[in-house]
PDB file of C-alpha atoms in Angstrom:
ATOM      1  CA  MET A   7      97.933 -83.064 232.318  1.00  0.00           C
ATOM      2  CA  ALA A   8      95.881 -84.598 229.213  1.00  0.00           C
ATOM      3  CA  THR A   9      96.789 -86.147 226.405  1.00  0.00           C
ATOM      4  CA  GLY A  10      94.325 -86.344 223.154  1.00  0.00           C
ATOM      5  CA  ASP A  11      94.699 -89.648 219.985  1.00  0.00           C
ATOM      6  CA  LEU A  12      95.832 -89.766 217.193  1.00  0.00           C
ATOM      7  CA  GLU A  13      93.326 -90.816 214.796  1.00  0.00           C
ATOM      8  CA  ARG A  14      93.694 -93.942 212.025  1.00  0.00           C
ATOM      9  CA  GLY A  15      91.532 -94.241 209.192  1.00  0.00           C
ATOM     10  CA  ASN A  16      90.507 -97.609 209.352  1.00  0.00           C
ATOM     11  CA  GLY A  17      89.284 -97.864 205.604  1.00  0.00           C
ATOM     12  CA  LYS A  18      87.977 -94.373 204.951  1.00  0.00           C
ATOM     13  CA  SER A  19      86.523 -93.543 208.795  1.00  0.00           C
ATOM     14  CA  ARG A  20      87.805 -92.502 211.355  1.00  0.00           C
ATOM     15  CA  GLY A  21      87.144 -92.869 215.375  1.00  0.00           C
ATOM     16  CA  ASN A  22      88.319 -90.732 218.444  1.00  0.00           C
ATOM     17  CA  CYS A  23      89.207 -92.040 222.110  1.00  0.00           C
ATOM     18  CA  TYR A  24      90.868 -89.706 224.905  1.00  0.00           C
ATOM     19  CA  ASN A  25      91.393 -89.503 227.999  1.00  0.00           C
ATOM     20  CA  ARG A  26      92.388 -86.135 230.881  1.00  0.00           C
ATOM     21  CA  SER A  27      93.838 -86.086 233.644  1.00  0.00           C
ATOM     22  CA  SER A  28      94.986 -83.920 236.236  1.00  0.00           C
ATOM     23  CA  SER A  29      98.244 -83.290 238.762  1.00  0.00           C
ATOM     24  CA  SER A  30     100.350 -81.370 239.943  1.00  0.00           C
ATOM     25  CA  TYR A  31     103.566 -81.703 241.945  1.00  0.00           C
ATOM     26  CA  SER A  32     106.590 -79.075 242.714  1.00  0.00           C
ATOM     27  CA  VAL A  33     110.076 -79.069 241.851  1.00  0.00           C
ATOM     28  CA  GLU A  34     112.268 -77.304 244.558  1.00  0.00           C
ATOM     29  CA  ASN A  35     114.432 -75.195 241.874  1.00  0.00           C
ATOM     30  CA  ASP A  36     115.123 -71.670 241.855  1.00  0.00           C
ATOM     31  CA  GLU A  37     115.635 -71.625 237.890  1.00  0.00           C
ATOM     32  CA  LYS A  38     114.310 -68.720 235.142  1.00  0.00           C
ATOM     33  CA  GLN A  39     110.912 -69.203 234.385  1.00  0.00           C
ATOM     34  CA  TRP A  40     110.139 -69.033 230.469  1.00  0.00           C
ATOM     35  CA  THR A  41     107.513 -67.053 229.025  1.00  0.00           C
ATOM     36  CA  SER A  42     105.203 -69.396 227.478  1.00  0.00           C
ATOM     37  CA  TRP A  43     104.527 -68.316 223.666  1.00  0.00           C
ATOM     38  CA  LEU A  44     106.073 -71.660 221.433  1.00  0.00           C
ATOM     39  CA  VAL A  45     102.793 -73.574 222.878  1.00  0.00           C
ATOM     40  CA  PRO A  46     100.696 -71.558 222.144  1.00  0.00           C
ATOM     41  CA  MET A  47     101.497 -70.445 218.652  1.00  0.00           C
ATOM     42  CA  PHE A  48     101.401 -74.631 217.544  1.00  0.00           C
ATOM     43  CA  VAL A  49      97.932 -74.550 218.958  1.00  0.00           C
ATOM     44  CA  VAL A  50      97.125 -71.414 216.807  1.00  0.00           C
ATOM     45  CA  GLU A  51      98.834 -72.595 214.046  1.00  0.00           C
ATOM     46  CA  ASN A  52      96.925 -76.126 214.325  1.00  0.00           C
ATOM     47  CA  VAL A  53      93.770 -74.293 214.485  1.00  0.00           C
ATOM     48  CA  ALA A  54      94.413 -72.371 211.461  1.00  0.00           C
ATOM     49  CA  VAL A  55      96.095 -75.571 209.362  1.00  0.00           C
ATOM     50  CA  PHE A  56      91.921 -76.848 210.276  1.00  0.00           C
ATOM     51  CA  CYS A  57      90.186 -73.996 209.289  1.00  0.00           C
ATOM     52  CA  CYS A  58      92.058 -72.907 205.457  1.00  0.00           C
ATOM     53  CA  GLY A  59      91.990 -76.801 205.201  1.00  0.00           C
ATOM     54  CA  ARG A  60      88.700 -76.242 205.409  1.00  0.00           C
ATOM     55  CA  CYS A  61      88.857 -73.007 202.607  1.00  0.00           C
ATOM     56  CA  VAL A  62      91.557 -75.130 200.399  1.00  0.00           C
ATOM     57  CA  VAL A  63      89.122 -78.356 200.076  1.00  0.00           C
ATOM     58  CA  ARG A  64      85.832 -76.303 200.068  1.00  0.00           C
ATOM     59  CA  PHE A  65      85.863 -77.318 196.194  1.00  0.00           C
ATOM     60  CA  LEU A  66      85.827 -80.937 196.609  1.00  0.00           C
ATOM     61  CA  GLY A  67      82.046 -80.760 197.810  1.00  0.00           C
ATOM     62  CA  ARG A  68      80.819 -83.265 199.533  1.00  0.00           C
ATOM     63  CA  LEU A  69      84.725 -85.045 200.476  1.00  0.00           C
ATOM     64  CA  SER A  70      85.639 -81.838 202.267  1.00  0.00           C
ATOM     65  CA  PHE A  71      83.547 -82.341 205.476  1.00  0.00           C
ATOM     66  CA  GLN A  72      82.038 -85.939 206.067  1.00  0.00           C
ATOM     67  CA  PRO A  73      78.325 -86.354 207.260  1.00  0.00           C
ATOM     68  CA  THR A  74      78.398 -86.792 211.238  1.00  0.00           C
ATOM     69  CA  ARG A  75      77.266 -90.291 210.409  1.00  0.00           C
ATOM     70  CA  GLU A  76      80.405 -91.409 208.761  1.00  0.00           C
ATOM     71  CA  ASN A  77      82.637 -89.226 210.823  1.00  0.00           C
ATOM     72  CA  PRO A  78      81.579 -88.217 214.611  1.00  0.00           C
ATOM     73  CA  LEU A  79      84.660 -85.849 214.853  1.00  0.00           C
ATOM     74  CA  PHE A  80      82.896 -83.448 212.886  1.00  0.00           C
ATOM     75  CA  GLY A  81      85.880 -83.379 210.725  1.00  0.00           C
ATOM     76  CA  PRO A  82      86.906 -83.901 206.845  1.00  0.00           C
ATOM     77  CA  SER A  83      87.081 -87.214 204.928  1.00  0.00           C
ATOM     78  CA  SER A  84      89.669 -89.554 204.355  1.00  0.00           C
ATOM     79  CA  ASN A  85      90.413 -88.340 200.600  1.00  0.00           C
ATOM     80  CA  THR A  86      90.252 -84.999 202.073  1.00  0.00           C
ATOM     81  CA  LEU A  87      93.072 -85.589 204.809  1.00  0.00           C
ATOM     82  CA  GLU A  88      95.165 -87.456 201.765  1.00  0.00           C
ATOM     83  CA  LYS A  89      95.050 -84.857 200.147  1.00  0.00           C
ATOM     84  CA  LEU A  90      96.222 -81.938 202.661  1.00  0.00           C
ATOM     85  CA  GLY A  91      98.994 -84.150 203.966  1.00  0.00           C
ATOM     86  CA  ALA A  92      98.096 -87.273 205.842  1.00  0.00           C
ATOM     87  CA  LEU A  93     100.387 -89.485 206.922  1.00  0.00           C
ATOM     88  CA  GLU A  94     100.731 -92.763 203.737  1.00  0.00           C
ATOM     89  CA  TRP A  95     102.891 -95.541 203.614  1.00  0.00           C
ATOM     90  CA  TYR A  96     102.883 -95.777 200.397  1.00  0.00           C
ATOM     91  CA  LYS A  97     103.428 -92.238 199.457  1.00  0.00           C
ATOM     92  CA  VAL A  98     105.410 -92.108 201.303  1.00  0.00           C
ATOM     93  CA  VAL A  99     107.855 -95.019 200.724  1.00  0.00           C
ATOM     94  CA  HIS A 100     107.100 -95.068 197.135  1.00  0.00           C
ATOM     95  CA  GLY A 101     106.138 -91.720 196.294  1.00  0.00           C
ATOM     96  CA  ASN A 102     109.494 -90.018 198.070  1.00  0.00           C
ATOM     97  CA  GLN A 103     107.001 -87.957 199.826  1.00  0.00           C
ATOM     98  CA  GLY A 104     108.526 -88.580 203.018  1.00  0.00           C
ATOM     99  CA  TRP A 105     107.241 -84.716 204.128  1.00  0.00           C
ATOM    100  CA  ARG A 106     104.045 -86.736 205.005  1.00  0.00           C
ATOM    101  CA  LEU A 107     106.177 -88.099 208.393  1.00  0.00           C
ATOM    102  CA  ILE A 108     105.798 -84.324 210.149  1.00  0.00           C
ATOM    103  CA  THR A 109     102.568 -82.535 207.767  1.00  0.00           C
ATOM    104  CA  CYS A 110     100.868 -85.582 209.335  1.00  0.00           C
ATOM    105  CA  ILE A 111     101.677 -84.172 212.708  1.00  0.00           C
ATOM    106  CA  TRP A 112      99.257 -80.531 212.010  1.00  0.00           C
ATOM    107  CA  LEU A 113      96.172 -82.718 210.732  1.00  0.00           C
ATOM    108  CA  HIS A 114      92.699 -83.481 212.636  1.00  0.00           C
ATOM    109  CA  ALA A 115      90.150 -86.006 211.722  1.00  0.00           C
ATOM    110  CA  GLY A 116      87.665 -83.029 212.707  1.00  0.00           C
ATOM    111  CA  VAL A 117      86.389 -80.387 215.553  1.00  0.00           C
ATOM    112  CA  ILE A 118      86.304 -83.198 218.439  1.00  0.00           C
ATOM    113  CA  HIS A 119      89.969 -84.466 217.920  1.00  0.00           C
ATOM    114  CA  LEU A 120      91.495 -80.853 217.769  1.00  0.00           C
ATOM    115  CA  LEU A 121      90.014 -79.486 220.762  1.00  0.00           C
ATOM    116  CA  ALA A 122      91.099 -82.271 222.196  1.00  0.00           C
ATOM    117  CA  ASN A 123      94.484 -82.627 221.412  1.00  0.00           C
ATOM    118  CA  MET A 124      94.849 -78.376 221.719  1.00  0.00           C
ATOM    119  CA  LEU A 125      94.081 -78.688 225.563  1.00  0.00           C
ATOM    120  CA  SER A 126      96.012 -81.128 226.145  1.00  0.00           C
ATOM    121  CA  LEU A 127      98.794 -79.646 224.112  1.00  0.00           C
ATOM    122  CA  ILE A 128      97.784 -76.461 226.828  1.00  0.00           C
ATOM    123  CA  PHE A 129      98.310 -77.773 229.715  1.00  0.00           C
ATOM    124  CA  ILE A 130     100.969 -80.397 228.903  1.00  0.00           C
ATOM    125  CA  GLY A 131     103.132 -78.083 226.656  1.00  0.00           C
ATOM    126  CA  ILE A 132     102.875 -74.627 228.498  1.00  0.00           C
ATOM    127  CA  ARG A 133     104.197 -75.981 232.325  1.00  0.00           C
ATOM    128  CA  LEU A 134     107.203 -77.375 230.720  1.00  0.00           C
ATOM    129  CA  GLU A 135     108.058 -74.686 228.199  1.00  0.00           C
ATOM    130  CA  GLN A 136     107.786 -72.165 231.048  1.00  0.00           C
ATOM    131  CA  GLN A 137     110.136 -74.558 232.633  1.00  0.00           C
ATOM    132  CA  PHE A 138     112.553 -75.406 230.685  1.00  0.00           C
ATOM    133  CA  GLY A 139     112.710 -72.515 227.178  1.00  0.00           C
ATOM    134  CA  PHE A 140     110.586 -72.869 224.062  1.00  0.00           C
ATOM    135  CA  ILE A 141     113.906 -74.385 221.915  1.00  0.00           C
ATOM    136  CA  ARG A 142     113.457 -77.863 223.860  1.00  0.00           C
ATOM    137  CA  VAL A 143     109.979 -78.838 223.797  1.00  0.00           C
ATOM    138  CA  GLY A 144     109.673 -77.297 220.833  1.00  0.00           C
ATOM    139  CA  LEU A 145     112.537 -79.881 219.942  1.00  0.00           C
ATOM    140  CA  ILE A 146     110.660 -82.995 221.897  1.00  0.00           C
ATOM    141  CA  TYR A 147     107.430 -81.945 220.217  1.00  0.00           C
ATOM    142  CA  LEU A 148     108.845 -81.594 216.454  1.00  0.00           C
ATOM    143  CA  LEU A 149     110.952 -85.108 216.836  1.00  0.00           C
ATOM    144  CA  SER A 150     108.681 -86.743 219.485  1.00  0.00           C
ATOM    145  CA  GLY A 151     105.663 -86.414 217.002  1.00  0.00           C
ATOM    146  CA  LEU A 152     108.404 -87.641 213.605  1.00  0.00           C
ATOM    147  CA  GLY A 153     108.892 -90.624 215.797  1.00  0.00           C
ATOM    148  CA  GLY A 154     105.406 -91.358 215.786  1.00  0.00           C
ATOM    149  CA  SER A 155     104.695 -91.106 212.270  1.00  0.00           C
ATOM    150  CA  VAL A 156     107.924 -93.452 211.984  1.00  0.00           C
ATOM    151  CA  LEU A 157     106.452 -96.322 214.406  1.00  0.00           C
ATOM    152  CA  SER A 158     103.272 -95.427 212.693  1.00  0.00           C
ATOM    153  CA  ALA A 159     103.520 -96.050 209.327  1.00  0.00           C
ATOM    154  CA  LEU A 160     106.107 -99.293 209.581  1.00  0.00           C
ATOM    155  CA  PHE A 161     103.241-100.972 211.620  1.00  0.00           C
ATOM    156  CA  ILE A 162      99.712 -99.255 209.803  1.00  0.00           C
ATOM    157  CA  GLN A 163     100.523 -99.039 205.665  1.00  0.00           C
ATOM    158  CA  CYS A 164      96.689-100.089 205.382  1.00  0.00           C
ATOM    159  CA  ASN A 165      95.164 -96.307 206.460  1.00  0.00           C
ATOM    160  CA  ILE A 166      96.594 -93.043 206.970  1.00  0.00           C
ATOM    161  CA  SER A 167      96.929 -91.215 209.976  1.00  0.00           C
ATOM    162  CA  VAL A 168      96.312 -87.839 211.372  1.00  0.00           C
ATOM    163  CA  GLY A 169      97.067 -86.007 214.713  1.00  0.00           C
ATOM    164  CA  ALA A 170      98.910 -84.167 217.220  1.00  0.00           C
ATOM    165  CA  SER A 171      98.923 -86.994 219.398  1.00  0.00           C
ATOM    166  CA  GLY A 172     102.893 -88.483 218.837  1.00  0.00           C
ATOM    167  CA  ALA A 173     104.556 -85.635 219.878  1.00  0.00           C
ATOM    168  CA  LEU A 174     101.499 -84.813 223.209  1.00  0.00           C
ATOM    169  CA  PHE A 175     102.947 -88.792 224.340  1.00  0.00           C
ATOM    170  CA  GLY A 176     106.102 -87.317 223.238  1.00  0.00           C
ATOM    171  CA  LEU A 177     106.102 -84.735 225.800  1.00  0.00           C
ATOM    172  CA  LEU A 178     104.270 -86.624 228.413  1.00  0.00           C
ATOM    173  CA  GLY A 179     107.637 -89.168 228.348  1.00  0.00           C
ATOM    174  CA  ALA A 180     109.860 -86.327 228.548  1.00  0.00           C
ATOM    175  CA  MET A 181     107.688 -85.252 231.413  1.00  0.00           C
ATOM    176  CA  LEU A 182     108.453 -88.710 232.785  1.00  0.00           C
ATOM    177  CA  SER A 183     111.786 -88.934 232.424  1.00  0.00           C
ATOM    178  CA  GLU A 184     112.415 -85.506 233.416  1.00  0.00           C
ATOM    179  CA  LEU A 185     111.013 -86.300 236.500  1.00  0.00           C
ATOM    180  CA  LEU A 186     113.429 -89.495 236.643  1.00  0.00           C
ATOM    181  CA  THR A 187     117.028 -87.962 236.090  1.00  0.00           C
ATOM    182  CA  ASN A 188     115.917 -84.537 237.921  1.00  0.00           C
ATOM    183  CA  TRP A 189     114.585 -87.266 240.968  1.00  0.00           C
ATOM    184  CA  THR A 190     116.760 -85.461 243.593  1.00  0.00           C
ATOM    185  CA  THR A 191     114.839 -81.988 243.271  1.00  0.00           C
ATOM    186  CA  TYR A 192     111.438 -83.234 243.395  1.00  0.00           C
ATOM    187  CA  THR A 193     109.332 -83.001 246.236  1.00  0.00           C
ATOM    188  CA  ASN A 194     106.296 -86.028 247.131  1.00  0.00           C
ATOM    189  CA  LYS A 195     108.246 -87.984 244.385  1.00  0.00           C
ATOM    190  CA  ALA A 196     106.037 -91.204 245.121  1.00  0.00           C
ATOM    191  CA  ALA A 197     102.735 -89.148 244.121  1.00  0.00           C
ATOM    192  CA  ALA A 198     104.632 -87.225 241.209  1.00  0.00           C
ATOM    193  CA  LEU A 199     105.597 -90.606 239.256  1.00  0.00           C
ATOM    194  CA  ILE A 200     102.271 -92.931 240.892  1.00  0.00           C
ATOM    195  CA  THR A 201     100.735 -89.744 238.904  1.00  0.00           C
ATOM    196  CA  LEU A 202     102.374 -89.766 235.649  1.00  0.00           C
ATOM    197  CA  VAL A 203     102.504 -93.443 235.427  1.00  0.00           C
ATOM    198  CA  VAL A 204      99.282 -93.732 235.569  1.00  0.00           C
ATOM    199  CA  ILE A 205      98.169 -91.062 233.332  1.00  0.00           C
ATOM    200  CA  ILE A 206     100.800 -92.628 230.903  1.00  0.00           C
ATOM    201  CA  ALA A 207      98.993 -96.358 230.891  1.00  0.00           C
ATOM    202  CA  ILE A 208      95.554 -95.054 230.513  1.00  0.00           C
ATOM    203  CA  ASN A 209      95.845 -92.892 227.214  1.00  0.00           C
ATOM    204  CA  LEU A 210      97.997 -95.629 226.020  1.00  0.00           C
ATOM    205  CA  ALA A 211      95.665 -97.807 227.184  1.00  0.00           C
ATOM    206  CA  ILE A 212      92.940 -96.279 225.304  1.00  0.00           C
ATOM    207  CA  GLY A 213      95.115 -96.730 222.287  1.00  0.00           C
ATOM    208  CA  ILE A 214      94.370-100.439 221.473  1.00  0.00           C
ATOM    209  CA  LEU A 215      90.528 -99.537 221.116  1.00  0.00           C
ATOM    210  CA  PRO A 216      89.907 -99.631 217.335  1.00  0.00           C
ATOM    211  CA  HIS A 217      90.553 -96.460 215.031  1.00  0.00           C
ATOM    212  CA  VAL A 218      93.115 -95.411 217.018  1.00  0.00           C
ATOM    213  CA  ASP A 219      96.613 -95.246 215.639  1.00  0.00           C
ATOM    214  CA  ASN A 220      98.556 -96.765 219.085  1.00  0.00           C
ATOM    215  CA  SER A 221     102.337 -97.275 217.155  1.00  0.00           C
ATOM    216  CA  ALA A 222     102.327 -93.459 216.973  1.00  0.00           C
ATOM    217  CA  HIS A 223     101.554 -93.164 220.667  1.00  0.00           C
ATOM    218  CA  ILE A 224     104.345 -95.432 221.554  1.00  0.00           C
ATOM    219  CA  GLY A 225     106.506 -93.910 218.780  1.00  0.00           C
ATOM    220  CA  GLY A 226     106.303 -90.643 220.164  1.00  0.00           C
ATOM    221  CA  PHE A 227     106.257 -91.833 224.072  1.00  0.00           C
ATOM    222  CA  LEU A 228     109.413 -93.658 223.283  1.00  0.00           C
ATOM    223  CA  SER A 229     110.943 -90.905 221.562  1.00  0.00           C
ATOM    224  CA  GLY A 230     109.922 -87.890 224.131  1.00  0.00           C
ATOM    225  CA  PHE A 231     111.303 -90.293 226.702  1.00  0.00           C
ATOM    226  CA  LEU A 232     114.702 -90.346 225.475  1.00  0.00           C
ATOM    227  CA  LEU A 233     114.515 -86.427 224.241  1.00  0.00           C
ATOM    228  CA  GLY A 234     114.063 -86.149 228.405  1.00  0.00           C
ATOM    229  CA  PHE A 235     117.030 -87.188 229.699  1.00  0.00           C
ATOM    230  CA  VAL A 236     119.114 -85.884 226.603  1.00  0.00           C
ATOM    231  CA  LEU A 237     117.546 -82.176 226.597  1.00  0.00           C
ATOM    232  CA  LEU A 238     115.925 -81.626 230.608  1.00  0.00           C
ATOM    233  CA  LEU A 239     118.631 -81.844 232.998  1.00  0.00           C
ATOM    234  CA  ARG A 240     118.326 -79.558 236.097  1.00  0.00           C
ATOM    235  CA  PRO A 241     121.893 -78.346 237.834  1.00  0.00           C
ATOM    236  CA  GLN A 242     122.328 -79.702 241.490  1.00  0.00           C
ATOM    237  CA  PHE A 243     120.303 -77.215 243.787  1.00  0.00           C
ATOM    238  CA  GLY A 244     124.727 -76.893 245.136  1.00  0.00           C
ATOM    239  CA  TRP A 245     125.659 -75.548 241.544  1.00  0.00           C
ATOM    240  CA  VAL A 246     123.231 -72.994 241.358  1.00  0.00           C
ATOM    241  CA  GLY A 247     124.330 -71.540 244.494  1.00  0.00           C
ATOM    242  CA  ARG A 248     127.553 -71.562 243.937  1.00  0.00           C
ATOM    243  CA  LYS A 249     127.717 -67.631 243.993  1.00  0.00           C
ATOM    244  CA  ASN A 250     126.533 -67.381 247.319  1.00  0.00           C
ATOM    245  CA  LEU A 251     128.791 -69.450 248.625  1.00  0.00           C
ATOM    246  CA  PRO A 252     131.867 -68.099 250.335  1.00  0.00           C
ATOM    247  CA  ALA A 253     135.566 -67.796 249.296  1.00  0.00           C
ATOM    248  CA  GLY A 254     137.276 -71.016 248.707  1.00  0.00           C
ATOM    249  CA  ALA A 255     133.602 -73.180 249.499  1.00  0.00           C
ATOM    250  CA  PRO A 256     133.801 -76.553 247.280  1.00  0.00           C
ATOM    251  CA  VAL A 257     131.336 -76.149 244.897  1.00  0.00           C
ATOM    252  CA  LYS A 258     129.054 -79.032 243.556  1.00  0.00           C
ATOM    253  CA  SER A 259     129.489 -80.380 240.095  1.00  0.00           C
ATOM    254  CA  LYS A 260     127.072 -79.222 238.063  1.00  0.00           C
ATOM    255  CA  HIS A 261     125.391 -82.131 237.356  1.00  0.00           C
ATOM    256  CA  LYS A 262     125.018 -85.959 239.040  1.00  0.00           C
ATOM    257  CA  ALA A 263     127.151 -88.695 237.426  1.00  0.00           C
ATOM    258  CA  TYR A 264     123.879 -90.713 237.193  1.00  0.00           C
ATOM    259  CA  GLN A 265     122.745 -87.762 234.634  1.00  0.00           C
ATOM    260  CA  TYR A 266     125.239 -88.204 232.692  1.00  0.00           C
ATOM    261  CA  VAL A 267     124.727 -91.934 232.344  1.00  0.00           C
ATOM    262  CA  PHE A 268     121.298 -91.438 231.115  1.00  0.00           C
ATOM    263  CA  TRP A 269     122.218 -88.894 228.325  1.00  0.00           C
ATOM    264  CA  VAL A 270     124.753 -91.008 227.005  1.00  0.00           C
ATOM    265  CA  ILE A 271     122.326 -94.043 226.885  1.00  0.00           C
ATOM    266  CA  GLY A 272     119.427 -91.705 225.706  1.00  0.00           C
ATOM    267  CA  VAL A 273     121.391 -89.632 222.881  1.00  0.00           C
ATOM    268  CA  ASP A 274     123.134 -93.576 221.525  1.00  0.00           C
ATOM    269  CA  LEU A 275     119.323 -95.062 221.875  1.00  0.00           C
ATOM    270  CA  LEU A 276     117.573 -91.746 219.891  1.00  0.00           C
ATOM    271  CA  VAL A 277     120.525 -92.157 216.993  1.00  0.00           C
ATOM    272  CA  VAL A 278     119.970 -96.147 216.309  1.00  0.00           C
ATOM    273  CA  GLY A 279     116.209 -95.972 216.845  1.00  0.00           C
ATOM    274  CA  PHE A 280     115.211 -92.969 214.768  1.00  0.00           C
ATOM    275  CA  SER A 281     118.276 -94.141 211.680  1.00  0.00           C
ATOM    276  CA  VAL A 282     117.083 -98.363 212.375  1.00  0.00           C
ATOM    277  CA  GLY A 283     113.131 -96.915 212.012  1.00  0.00           C
ATOM    278  CA  LEU A 284     113.667 -94.188 209.070  1.00  0.00           C
ATOM    279  CA  VAL A 285     115.853 -97.184 206.916  1.00  0.00           C
ATOM    280  CA  MET A 286     113.256 -99.835 207.686  1.00  0.00           C
ATOM    281  CA  LEU A 287     110.740 -97.564 206.151  1.00  0.00           C
ATOM    282  CA  PHE A 288     112.456 -96.468 202.582  1.00  0.00           C
ATOM    283  CA  ARG A 289     113.374 -99.895 202.290  1.00  0.00           C
ATOM    284  CA  GLY A 290     109.290-100.635 202.325  1.00  0.00           C
ATOM    285  CA  GLU A 291     109.491-103.080 205.172  1.00  0.00           C
ATOM    286  CA  ASN A 292     106.220-104.101 207.564  1.00  0.00           C
ATOM    287  CA  GLY A 293     107.498-103.934 210.723  1.00  0.00           C
ATOM    288  CA  ASN A 294     104.128-106.626 211.644  1.00  0.00           C
ATOM    289  CA  ASP A 295     106.986-109.585 209.775  1.00  0.00           C
ATOM    290  CA  HIS A 296     109.600-108.705 212.863  1.00  0.00           C
ATOM    291  CA  CYS A 297     106.846-108.312 215.562  1.00  0.00           C
ATOM    292  CA  SER A 298     104.360-111.267 215.338  1.00  0.00           C
ATOM    293  CA  TRP A 299     102.153-109.534 218.164  1.00  0.00           C
ATOM    294  CA  CYS A 300     102.768-106.689 218.332  1.00  0.00           C
ATOM    295  CA  HIS A 301      99.819-105.280 216.006  1.00  0.00           C
ATOM    296  CA  TYR A 302      97.916-106.061 220.080  1.00  0.00           C
ATOM    297  CA  LEU A 303      99.704-103.045 221.075  1.00  0.00           C
ATOM    298  CA  SER A 304      97.251-100.743 218.801  1.00  0.00           C
ATOM    299  CA  CYS A 305      93.759-102.738 219.158  1.00  0.00           C
ATOM    300  CA  VAL A 306      92.799-106.151 220.202  1.00  0.00           C
ATOM    301  CA  PRO A 307      90.317-107.846 218.583  1.00  0.00           C
ATOM    302  CA  THR A 308      86.957-108.266 221.409  1.00  0.00           C
ATOM    303  CA  SER A 309      83.205-109.776 220.904  1.00  0.00           C
ATOM    304  CA  LYS A 310      82.437-105.924 220.624  1.00  0.00           C
ATOM    305  CA  TRP A 311      84.858-104.747 217.779  1.00  0.00           C
ATOM    306  CA  HIS A 312      87.039-106.248 215.325  1.00  0.00           C
ATOM    307  CA  CYS A 313      90.004-104.449 214.133  1.00  0.00           C
ATOM    308  CA  GLY A 314      90.821-105.289 210.809  1.00  0.00           C
ATOM    309  CA  ASN A 315      93.721-104.950 208.925  1.00  0.00           C
ATOM    310  CA  SER A 316      95.345-103.557 211.235  1.00  0.00           C
TER     311      SER A 316
END
């Protein structure tokens, strides 16, 4: 599994930092394996947007792609990304351009950024789509990307943001909640949980570096984590194998009681979280006014770098 990072512009520059790790664990079930086509389509769409975006803005000359000393990711300038639909707080709140909360998910700061995120999407998304189908995985991807954009806009209002990392962190969050809510169906439970938690922790820790939008990572992760409880339930083995039971044999319920509890909590927190976040955003509020320490989640200043206006 792997995850890339969602780039945040610091002034007019871009940075990149990502981590890739791998793990494997098995799940004991006989559910249908779906053919993955949506995730590969997402990959193609992201690549197409990047390539077509370069053609569309070719007339901008030097603004189309920055010199490598300004953008080491081999990508377009901040001005170009802004024209193509990057997330910018002022235009979302005061320019009635809420669509930027979605379009920014399909933009990338450069070739390296695009490649890292698409490799991550392939490793994470195909597995989930094969097990749970395109509808549920597609919803998690899009809603997590939206959740990441909302939190990013609330806490980072002086820079633009692009990238699919909020959605990718949502898939990681969904994998974690899926493991917890379907705990009894897994073998090597402890190893699976430790591996996944370490991967998530490492990637979130990378987000404290400058030029990386950790607010989007966290927003996407939390959205995906809650969506996993709602959308990725597995039935009990006794219910799956009910057709093989003799007549009159007792049949287990489809889901365990704790799974229903997780489902209710997940739905409630999702509704409240998205409602509060969107209301605060379109009222023009700054999340930092309500959380004096939250800016450290996106960047921790050291002697090696400064965070500027985070």
